[in-house]
Short mmCIF file of C-alpha atoms in Angstrom, two decimals:
data_model
loop_
_atom_site.label_atom_id
_atom_site.label_comp_id
_atom_site.label_asym_id
_atom_site.label_seq_id
_atom_site.Cartn_x
_atom_site.Cartn_y
_atom_site.Cartn_z
CA UNK A 1 185.78 87.23 -37.83
CA UNK A 2 185.13 84.13 -39.91
CA UNK A 3 188.50 82.75 -40.99
CA UNK A 4 187.54 79.11 -41.54
CA UNK A 5 189.76 77.97 -44.42
CA UNK A 6 188.32 76.42 -47.51
CA UNK A 7 189.50 72.80 -47.78
CA UNK A 8 191.58 73.36 -50.93
CA UNK A 9 194.45 71.06 -49.96
CA UNK A 10 195.01 68.28 -47.40
CA UNK A 11 196.41 70.63 -44.75
CA UNK A 12 193.56 73.12 -45.16
CA UNK A 13 190.99 70.31 -45.11
CA UNK A 14 192.53 68.84 -41.96
CA UNK A 15 192.57 72.18 -40.15
CA UNK A 16 188.99 72.90 -41.24
CA UNK A 17 187.94 69.71 -39.41
CA UNK A 18 190.20 70.44 -36.47
CA UNK A 19 189.14 74.06 -35.90
CA UNK A 20 185.74 72.99 -34.58
CA UNK A 21 184.64 72.39 -30.99
CA UNK A 22 184.89 68.61 -31.50
CA UNK A 23 188.29 68.84 -33.19
CA UNK A 24 189.85 71.12 -30.58
CA UNK A 25 188.52 69.00 -27.71
CA UNK A 26 190.02 65.91 -29.31
CA UNK A 27 193.34 67.65 -29.85
CA UNK A 28 193.54 68.78 -26.22
CA UNK A 29 192.83 65.23 -25.05
CA UNK A 30 195.94 63.88 -26.77
CA UNK A 31 199.04 63.46 -24.67
CA UNK A 32 202.56 64.33 -25.83
CA UNK A 33 203.18 63.11 -29.37
CA UNK A 34 204.85 59.70 -29.53
CA UNK A 35 205.60 58.43 -33.07
CA UNK A 36 205.83 54.84 -31.84
CA UNK A 37 202.32 55.02 -30.35
CA UNK A 38 200.62 56.99 -33.12
CA UNK A 39 199.09 53.95 -34.83
CA UNK A 40 197.66 52.62 -31.56
CA UNK A 41 196.28 56.05 -30.67
CA UNK A 42 194.74 56.40 -34.12
CA UNK A 43 192.98 53.05 -33.88
CA UNK A 44 191.70 53.87 -30.38
CA UNK A 45 190.27 57.24 -31.44
CA UNK A 46 188.58 55.76 -34.50
CA UNK A 47 187.07 53.03 -32.33
CA UNK A 48 185.51 55.81 -30.23
CA UNK A 49 183.68 57.04 -33.32
CA UNK A 50 185.93 59.84 -34.55
CA UNK A 51 186.29 60.03 -38.31
CA UNK A 52 189.60 58.89 -39.84
CA UNK A 53 190.08 62.37 -41.33
CA UNK A 54 189.67 64.11 -37.97
CA UNK A 55 191.96 61.62 -36.22
CA UNK A 56 194.62 62.14 -38.87
CA UNK A 57 194.35 65.92 -38.54
CA UNK A 58 194.59 65.74 -34.74
CA UNK A 59 197.67 63.52 -34.81
CA UNK A 60 199.32 65.74 -37.41
CA UNK A 61 198.68 68.77 -35.22
CA UNK A 62 200.00 66.91 -32.17
CA UNK A 63 203.21 66.25 -34.08
CA UNK A 64 203.49 69.94 -35.06
CA UNK A 65 202.98 70.97 -31.44
CA UNK A 66 205.81 68.67 -30.39
CA UNK A 67 208.07 70.23 -33.00
CA UNK A 68 207.07 73.74 -31.93
CA UNK A 69 208.16 73.15 -28.34
CA UNK A 70 211.70 74.07 -29.41
CA UNK A 71 210.40 77.60 -30.05
CA UNK A 72 207.49 77.98 -27.63
CA UNK A 73 208.27 75.59 -24.80
CA UNK A 74 205.33 73.97 -23.04
CA UNK A 75 202.97 76.69 -24.32
CA UNK A 76 203.08 75.02 -27.74
CA UNK A 77 200.56 72.52 -26.34
CA UNK A 78 197.99 75.31 -26.32
CA UNK A 79 198.60 76.53 -29.87
CA UNK A 80 197.65 75.43 -33.37
CA UNK A 81 200.13 75.41 -36.25
CA UNK A 82 200.51 74.99 -39.97
CA UNK A 83 203.55 73.18 -41.34
CA UNK A 84 205.04 76.42 -42.64
CA UNK A 85 204.00 78.23 -39.48
CA UNK A 86 206.15 76.02 -37.28
CA UNK A 87 209.19 76.68 -39.47
CA UNK A 88 208.68 80.41 -39.85
CA UNK A 89 207.32 81.44 -36.44
CA UNK A 90 209.46 83.67 -34.25
CA UNK A 91 210.93 81.90 -31.24
CA UNK A 92 209.21 82.93 -28.03
CA UNK A 93 212.39 84.30 -26.44
CA UNK A 94 212.95 86.53 -29.48
CA UNK A 95 209.30 87.60 -29.85
CA UNK A 96 209.36 88.75 -26.22
CA UNK A 97 212.26 91.07 -27.02
CA UNK A 98 210.42 92.50 -30.02
CA UNK A 99 207.42 93.26 -27.82
CA UNK A 100 209.64 94.77 -25.16
CA UNK A 101 210.91 97.37 -27.63
CA UNK A 102 207.39 98.64 -28.30
CA UNK A 103 206.40 98.54 -24.64
CA UNK A 104 209.48 100.44 -23.48
CA UNK A 105 208.84 103.10 -26.13
CA UNK A 106 205.28 103.53 -24.86
CA UNK A 107 203.68 102.32 -28.10
CA UNK A 108 200.12 101.29 -27.20
CA UNK A 109 198.56 100.07 -30.48
CA UNK A 110 200.79 97.85 -32.62
CA UNK A 111 199.76 96.43 -35.98
CA UNK A 112 201.42 93.09 -36.72
CA UNK A 113 201.54 92.92 -40.51
CA UNK A 114 202.05 89.34 -41.65
CA UNK A 115 201.34 87.90 -38.22
CA UNK A 116 201.68 84.23 -39.26
CA UNK A 117 200.49 81.92 -36.48
CA UNK A 118 200.56 84.84 -34.03
CA UNK A 119 203.82 84.52 -32.08
CA UNK A 120 204.74 88.21 -32.08
CA UNK A 121 201.13 89.28 -31.55
CA UNK A 122 200.95 86.98 -28.53
CA UNK A 123 204.10 88.52 -27.05
CA UNK A 124 202.77 92.05 -27.64
CA UNK A 125 199.41 91.19 -26.06
CA UNK A 126 201.15 89.72 -23.05
CA UNK A 127 202.76 93.13 -22.48
CA UNK A 128 199.31 94.76 -22.49
CA UNK A 129 199.59 96.23 -25.97
CA UNK A 130 196.54 96.64 -28.18
CA UNK A 131 197.25 94.49 -31.24
CA UNK A 132 195.77 94.33 -34.71
CA UNK A 133 197.13 91.13 -36.26
CA UNK A 134 196.98 91.06 -40.05
CA UNK A 135 197.43 87.96 -42.20
CA UNK A 136 196.63 87.62 -45.91
CA UNK A 137 196.42 83.81 -46.03
CA UNK A 138 192.99 82.62 -44.78
CA UNK A 139 194.33 79.33 -43.40
CA UNK A 140 197.08 81.03 -41.40
CA UNK A 141 194.69 83.77 -40.25
CA UNK A 142 192.36 81.09 -38.89
CA UNK A 143 195.22 79.53 -36.96
CA UNK A 144 196.27 82.93 -35.58
CA UNK A 145 192.69 83.58 -34.47
CA UNK A 146 192.69 80.37 -32.45
CA UNK A 147 196.08 81.12 -30.90
CA UNK A 148 195.07 84.65 -29.92
CA UNK A 149 191.64 83.76 -28.55
CA UNK A 150 191.25 85.04 -25.00
CA UNK A 151 193.27 88.22 -25.47
CA UNK A 152 190.65 90.97 -25.32
CA UNK A 153 192.85 93.63 -26.91
CA UNK A 154 193.75 91.61 -30.00
CA UNK A 155 191.87 91.50 -33.29
CA UNK A 156 192.83 89.37 -36.28
CA UNK A 157 192.17 90.64 -39.80
CA UNK A 158 192.45 88.52 -42.93
CA UNK A 159 193.50 91.09 -45.49
CA UNK A 160 196.46 92.36 -47.49
CA UNK A 161 199.00 94.30 -45.43
CA UNK A 162 199.79 96.85 -48.12
CA UNK A 163 196.15 97.82 -48.70
CA UNK A 164 195.27 98.28 -45.03
CA UNK A 165 194.50 101.83 -43.85
CA UNK A 166 196.41 102.08 -40.57
CA UNK A 167 194.63 105.28 -39.60
CA UNK A 168 191.10 103.83 -39.52
CA UNK A 169 191.29 100.57 -37.61
CA UNK A 170 188.65 99.36 -35.18
CA UNK A 171 191.07 99.86 -32.26
CA UNK A 172 192.04 103.32 -33.51
CA UNK A 173 195.04 104.58 -35.49
CA UNK A 174 198.22 102.53 -35.25
CA UNK A 175 201.09 103.89 -33.15
CA UNK A 176 203.54 101.23 -34.24
CA UNK A 177 203.96 98.49 -36.82
CA UNK A 178 205.73 95.16 -36.65
CA UNK A 179 206.40 93.39 -39.95
CA UNK A 180 207.73 89.99 -40.91
CA UNK A 181 207.88 90.24 -44.72
CA UNK A 182 207.61 86.98 -46.65
CA UNK A 183 211.05 86.03 -47.96
CA UNK A 184 210.12 82.78 -49.70
CA UNK A 185 208.20 81.98 -52.85
CA UNK A 186 206.56 78.66 -53.64
CA UNK A 187 206.17 77.29 -57.12
CA UNK A 188 206.56 74.08 -59.13
CA UNK A 189 206.45 72.05 -55.96
CA UNK A 190 209.39 73.78 -54.27
CA UNK A 191 210.11 76.77 -52.05
CA UNK A 192 213.03 79.12 -52.55
CA UNK A 193 214.38 82.03 -50.54
CA UNK A 194 214.33 85.61 -51.81
CA UNK A 195 217.36 87.82 -51.17
CA UNK A 196 216.35 91.06 -52.91
CA UNK A 197 214.64 93.24 -50.24
CA UNK A 198 212.41 94.79 -52.89
CA UNK A 199 211.10 91.32 -53.77
CA UNK A 200 209.97 90.71 -50.18
CA UNK A 201 206.24 90.82 -49.50
CA UNK A 202 205.78 93.58 -48.51
CA UNK A 203 208.99 95.08 -49.94
CA UNK A 204 211.55 97.05 -47.96
CA UNK A 205 210.36 100.28 -49.60
CA UNK A 206 206.94 99.69 -47.97
CA UNK A 207 208.67 99.37 -44.59
CA UNK A 208 210.62 102.59 -45.04
CA UNK A 209 207.44 104.31 -46.22
CA UNK A 210 205.75 103.49 -42.92
CA UNK A 211 208.77 104.81 -41.05
CA UNK A 212 208.68 108.00 -43.13
CA UNK A 213 205.12 108.54 -41.84
CA UNK A 214 206.55 108.71 -38.32
CA UNK A 215 205.34 105.34 -37.06
CA UNK A 216 207.43 103.24 -34.70
CA UNK A 217 208.44 100.40 -37.01
CA UNK A 218 210.23 97.11 -36.49
CA UNK A 219 210.83 94.79 -39.44
CA UNK A 220 212.22 91.26 -39.28
CA UNK A 221 214.42 90.48 -42.25
CA UNK A 222 216.84 87.74 -43.18
CA UNK A 223 220.20 87.85 -41.36
CA UNK A 224 222.00 87.77 -44.70
CA UNK A 225 220.85 91.25 -45.74
CA UNK A 226 223.80 93.17 -47.25
CA UNK A 227 224.78 96.16 -45.15
CA UNK A 228 224.33 98.50 -48.09
CA UNK A 229 220.60 97.67 -48.10
CA UNK A 230 220.10 98.85 -44.51
CA UNK A 231 218.33 102.25 -44.56
CA UNK A 232 220.40 105.10 -43.17
CA UNK A 233 217.74 106.01 -40.60
CA UNK A 234 217.41 102.49 -39.17
CA UNK A 235 219.07 100.58 -36.37
CA UNK A 236 220.04 97.12 -37.58
CA UNK A 237 220.13 94.38 -34.95
CA UNK A 238 221.27 90.82 -35.66
CA UNK A 239 219.99 88.23 -33.18
CA UNK A 240 221.26 84.73 -32.45
CA UNK A 241 219.58 82.30 -30.09
CA UNK A 242 221.57 79.40 -28.64
CA UNK A 243 224.10 79.58 -31.44
CA UNK A 244 221.66 80.03 -34.37
CA UNK A 245 221.51 83.40 -36.14
CA UNK A 246 217.75 83.66 -36.42
CA UNK A 247 217.11 87.13 -37.83
CA UNK A 248 218.08 90.71 -38.41
CA UNK A 249 215.66 93.44 -37.36
CA UNK A 250 215.40 97.01 -38.63
CA UNK A 251 214.15 99.46 -36.00
CA UNK A 252 212.88 102.96 -36.85
CA UNK A 253 211.79 106.07 -34.99
CA UNK A 254 210.56 105.57 -31.42
CA UNK A 255 211.77 101.95 -31.21
CA UNK A 256 215.22 102.78 -32.58
CA UNK A 257 218.01 103.47 -30.09
CA UNK A 258 219.47 106.84 -31.14
CA UNK A 259 223.07 105.89 -30.28
CA UNK A 260 223.06 102.52 -32.05
CA UNK A 261 223.59 101.97 -35.77
CA UNK A 262 224.11 98.20 -35.62
CA UNK A 263 224.11 95.55 -32.94
CA UNK A 264 224.68 91.85 -32.36
CA UNK A 265 222.43 90.36 -29.68
CA UNK A 266 223.38 86.89 -28.45
CA UNK A 267 220.81 84.92 -26.44
CA UNK A 268 221.15 81.76 -24.43
CA UNK A 269 224.88 81.60 -23.76
CA UNK A 270 225.05 82.70 -20.14
CA UNK A 271 226.77 85.71 -18.64
CA UNK A 272 229.93 87.34 -19.86
CA UNK A 273 232.21 90.33 -19.68
CA UNK A 274 230.99 93.89 -19.34
CA UNK A 275 232.90 96.82 -20.78
CA UNK A 276 232.07 100.50 -20.80
CA UNK A 277 232.86 102.65 -23.79
CA UNK A 278 233.30 106.24 -24.75
CA UNK A 279 230.54 107.99 -26.74
CA UNK A 280 230.53 106.87 -30.35
CA UNK A 281 232.44 103.67 -29.80
CA UNK A 282 231.26 100.12 -29.35
CA UNK A 283 229.51 99.07 -26.15
CA UNK A 284 229.66 95.54 -24.81
CA UNK A 285 226.93 94.56 -22.39
CA UNK A 286 225.99 91.39 -20.60
CA UNK A 287 222.57 91.19 -19.08
CA UNK A 288 219.46 89.12 -18.67
CA UNK A 289 216.85 90.79 -20.86
CA UNK A 290 213.77 91.02 -18.70
CA UNK A 291 210.56 89.89 -20.35
CA UNK A 292 208.30 90.76 -17.43
CA UNK A 293 205.04 88.88 -17.77
CA UNK A 294 205.36 88.34 -21.51
CA UNK A 295 205.68 84.59 -21.19
CA UNK A 296 202.53 82.56 -20.57
CA UNK A 297 202.40 80.82 -17.21
CA UNK A 298 202.90 77.46 -18.86
CA UNK A 299 206.32 78.57 -20.17
CA UNK A 300 207.67 80.43 -17.20
CA UNK A 301 211.30 79.54 -17.84
CA UNK A 302 213.59 82.48 -17.27
CA UNK A 303 214.47 84.53 -20.32
CA UNK A 304 217.83 83.41 -21.65
CA UNK A 305 220.84 85.44 -20.57
CA UNK A 306 221.84 87.89 -23.28
CA UNK A 307 224.89 89.85 -24.31
CA UNK A 308 224.90 92.61 -26.89
CA UNK A 309 227.66 94.27 -28.86
CA UNK A 310 226.66 97.64 -30.32
CA UNK A 311 228.23 100.28 -32.49
CA UNK A 312 227.19 103.87 -33.04
CA UNK A 313 228.43 103.78 -36.64
CA UNK A 314 229.05 101.49 -39.59
CA UNK A 315 232.81 101.98 -39.32
CA UNK A 316 234.85 99.29 -37.53
CA UNK A 317 238.56 99.24 -36.67
CA UNK A 318 240.73 97.95 -39.50
CA UNK A 319 242.28 94.46 -39.02
CA UNK A 320 245.82 95.75 -38.83
CA UNK A 321 248.43 96.74 -36.28
CA UNK A 322 247.53 95.38 -32.85
CA UNK A 323 244.33 93.86 -34.25
CA UNK A 324 246.22 91.43 -36.47
CA UNK A 325 248.70 88.90 -35.18
CA UNK A 326 249.79 85.29 -34.66
CA UNK A 327 247.93 82.47 -32.98
CA UNK A 328 248.18 82.77 -29.22
CA UNK A 329 247.16 80.46 -26.41
CA UNK A 330 243.43 80.96 -27.02
CA UNK A 331 241.28 81.03 -30.14
CA UNK A 332 237.88 82.74 -30.26
CA UNK A 333 235.11 81.89 -32.70
CA UNK A 334 232.77 84.92 -32.75
CA UNK A 335 229.05 84.28 -32.64
CA UNK A 336 227.33 84.41 -36.01
CA UNK A 337 225.41 87.56 -35.05
CA UNK A 338 228.69 89.37 -34.41
CA UNK A 339 229.99 88.29 -37.82
CA UNK A 340 226.78 89.25 -39.64
CA UNK A 341 226.81 92.69 -37.98
CA UNK A 342 230.39 93.24 -39.11
CA UNK A 343 231.60 93.68 -35.53
CA UNK A 344 234.47 91.18 -35.50
CA UNK A 345 237.27 93.73 -35.04
CA UNK A 346 235.13 95.60 -32.50
CA UNK A 347 234.88 92.40 -30.48
CA UNK A 348 238.61 91.80 -30.82
CA UNK A 349 239.28 95.27 -29.46
CA UNK A 350 237.12 94.68 -26.37
CA UNK A 351 238.60 91.26 -25.68
CA UNK A 352 242.16 92.47 -26.05
CA UNK A 353 242.50 89.96 -28.88
CA UNK A 354 243.44 90.14 -32.56
CA UNK A 355 242.53 88.49 -35.84
CA UNK A 356 244.81 85.74 -37.13
CA UNK A 357 243.94 86.71 -40.72
CA UNK A 358 242.46 90.03 -41.91
CA UNK A 359 239.63 88.33 -43.83
CA UNK A 360 238.78 85.44 -41.47
CA UNK A 361 236.63 85.67 -38.34
CA UNK A 362 238.92 83.94 -35.86
CA UNK A 363 240.41 85.88 -32.97
CA UNK A 364 243.30 84.96 -30.71
CA UNK A 365 245.07 86.11 -27.56
CA UNK A 366 247.29 84.81 -24.78
CA UNK A 367 244.78 85.83 -22.10
CA UNK A 368 241.36 84.24 -21.72
CA UNK A 369 238.37 86.56 -21.46
CA UNK A 370 235.07 84.76 -20.98
CA UNK A 371 232.32 86.12 -23.19
CA UNK A 372 229.01 84.81 -24.55
CA UNK A 373 229.77 86.69 -27.77
CA UNK A 374 232.34 84.10 -28.87
CA UNK A 375 233.25 80.51 -28.20
CA UNK A 376 236.71 80.10 -26.72
CA UNK A 377 239.21 77.29 -27.35
CA UNK A 378 242.62 76.57 -25.92
CA UNK A 379 245.14 76.02 -28.70
CA UNK A 380 247.08 72.81 -28.10
CA UNK A 381 249.09 72.54 -31.34
CA UNK A 382 249.54 74.25 -34.70
CA UNK A 383 249.81 71.53 -37.37
CA UNK A 384 250.67 71.54 -41.08
CA UNK A 385 247.71 71.48 -43.44
CA UNK A 386 248.43 68.00 -44.83
CA UNK A 387 246.39 64.82 -44.63
CA UNK A 388 249.42 62.67 -43.88
CA UNK A 389 250.38 64.67 -40.78
CA UNK A 390 246.79 64.92 -39.57
CA UNK A 391 246.15 61.21 -39.99
CA UNK A 392 249.20 60.41 -37.88
CA UNK A 393 248.14 62.98 -35.24
CA UNK A 394 244.64 61.47 -35.00
CA UNK A 395 246.08 57.99 -34.59
CA UNK A 396 248.68 59.04 -31.99
CA UNK A 397 246.05 60.88 -29.92
CA UNK A 398 243.62 57.95 -30.03
CA UNK A 399 240.87 60.14 -31.52
CA UNK A 400 237.51 58.55 -32.17
CA UNK A 401 235.15 61.55 -32.10
CA UNK A 402 236.51 64.30 -34.35
CA UNK A 403 234.99 67.74 -34.82
CA UNK A 404 236.34 69.60 -37.84
CA UNK A 405 235.75 73.35 -38.12
CA UNK A 406 236.88 75.55 -40.98
CA UNK A 407 237.03 79.13 -42.16
CA UNK A 408 238.90 80.52 -45.13
CA UNK A 409 239.62 77.15 -46.69
CA UNK A 410 237.86 74.92 -49.21
CA UNK A 411 238.23 71.76 -47.13
CA UNK A 412 235.12 69.55 -46.97
CA UNK A 413 234.96 68.37 -43.32
CA UNK A 414 233.09 65.13 -44.02
CA UNK A 415 235.52 64.15 -46.74
CA UNK A 416 238.51 64.94 -44.53
CA UNK A 417 237.02 62.98 -41.65
CA UNK A 418 236.79 59.90 -43.87
CA UNK A 419 240.42 60.37 -44.89
CA UNK A 420 241.60 60.69 -41.29
CA UNK A 421 239.57 57.63 -40.20
CA UNK A 422 239.31 58.32 -36.44
CA UNK A 423 238.78 55.01 -34.61
CA UNK A 424 240.04 55.65 -31.08
CA UNK A 425 238.33 56.50 -27.81
CA UNK A 426 239.21 60.18 -27.39
CA UNK A 427 237.70 63.43 -28.66
CA UNK A 428 239.38 66.23 -30.56
CA UNK A 429 238.61 69.44 -32.43
CA UNK A 430 240.60 70.55 -35.46
CA UNK A 431 240.28 74.03 -36.95
CA UNK A 432 241.25 74.40 -40.61
CA UNK A 433 242.11 77.99 -41.47
CA UNK A 434 244.71 80.43 -42.83
CA UNK A 435 247.15 82.61 -40.89
CA UNK A 436 248.69 85.93 -41.84
CA UNK A 437 252.29 86.00 -40.58
CA UNK A 438 254.65 88.86 -41.36
CA UNK A 439 252.86 89.69 -44.59
CA UNK A 440 252.71 86.09 -45.78
CA UNK A 441 249.82 83.65 -45.72
CA UNK A 442 249.84 79.97 -44.85
CA UNK A 443 247.27 77.26 -44.31
CA UNK A 444 247.34 75.54 -40.93
CA UNK A 445 245.34 73.20 -38.73
CA UNK A 446 244.83 74.16 -35.09
CA UNK A 447 244.29 71.37 -32.59
CA UNK A 448 242.11 73.04 -29.97
CA UNK A 449 240.11 72.18 -26.87
CA UNK A 450 236.87 73.99 -25.93
CA UNK A 451 237.33 76.13 -22.82
CA UNK A 452 233.74 75.59 -21.69
#
């Protein structure tokens, strides 16, 4: 396929020069990007006879590759990116899990609608799936073509996802579909996020239409999707990677787990507790999700350890009775994926902990249970919520590095830090929140120390 982009803007013009035999050879010759050496490198390459435009494009791409290493590891050195592509591409560890779903369900031919720079298609191909990668934007399709070159069972199409006939593709009818709908619009020199699922491109109704046709469907959506917008026949899985909630995914039909309505998958925080559960209740698992040979040889780091909290329904225990109580010896800050999935009280139940306020996602107990699903702190003191007291406490404890966390309060951490003026040598963490004691509410500050 010919996907060479027309040079309509500086980025397109630069990639048009770069996506040539000369441009790609030059790019591969460059070492790791070093901002301090970029001017010297530029002058050296121009002295060798390369045009200023090509040199600029190569150095820009080298910088994008360096930025992409956070998502793709060392394999980023073998890929090509657009500026938006680096920001929006699925992290390799997460893309491998997407591909694993289709492989475990026995789905052979997957159509990647809105493939971007090709991250998910690459993960699917690495698990020996036949992949039809579809991208509407010619520039991005050209980049995906380069990134997927060498995979015999992958074809890139530059066309509109919604007009594609999935039953008459060159590789045969699709068995499954992966979608990453566009959730941003650009205009007047700025980009803004879209929160209405029907304003996505393609919209959520298009996704559910594919599922209604019986296809195995996975759709990446924003983690902020309201629960009421999740289709009744979908499994909703929120995923965090090394503390960042990166996405929510809707799974349908063959790639949906029949006993799971919603789940919080936490990657990159090590091992944790394992608890069994009765049918219909929440299951807590800790495991290393195997990615098999999905990762290219150049990025053979082990898949990050993962823990998952699942629920068979959308009903969680109410924050009352034993699940609501005072601050104990330990405070737990649930991972963002757990909070987004609405599984805070489920987690409290499994940890033998309770909420300190019915509307705030902090848990507490007198017994420590190590879990990657929450960050644990030891509570050292419970302080009044006043600047005067806190300022004295910071001074008396010789605090110089102060972390301020908050939930359920309108405190601005940076403003409070300036007021407290820490100038000592020690470190401290203060948690600003509200407690629910005996039917009354009060604002407090917890002086805590991270357990790990």
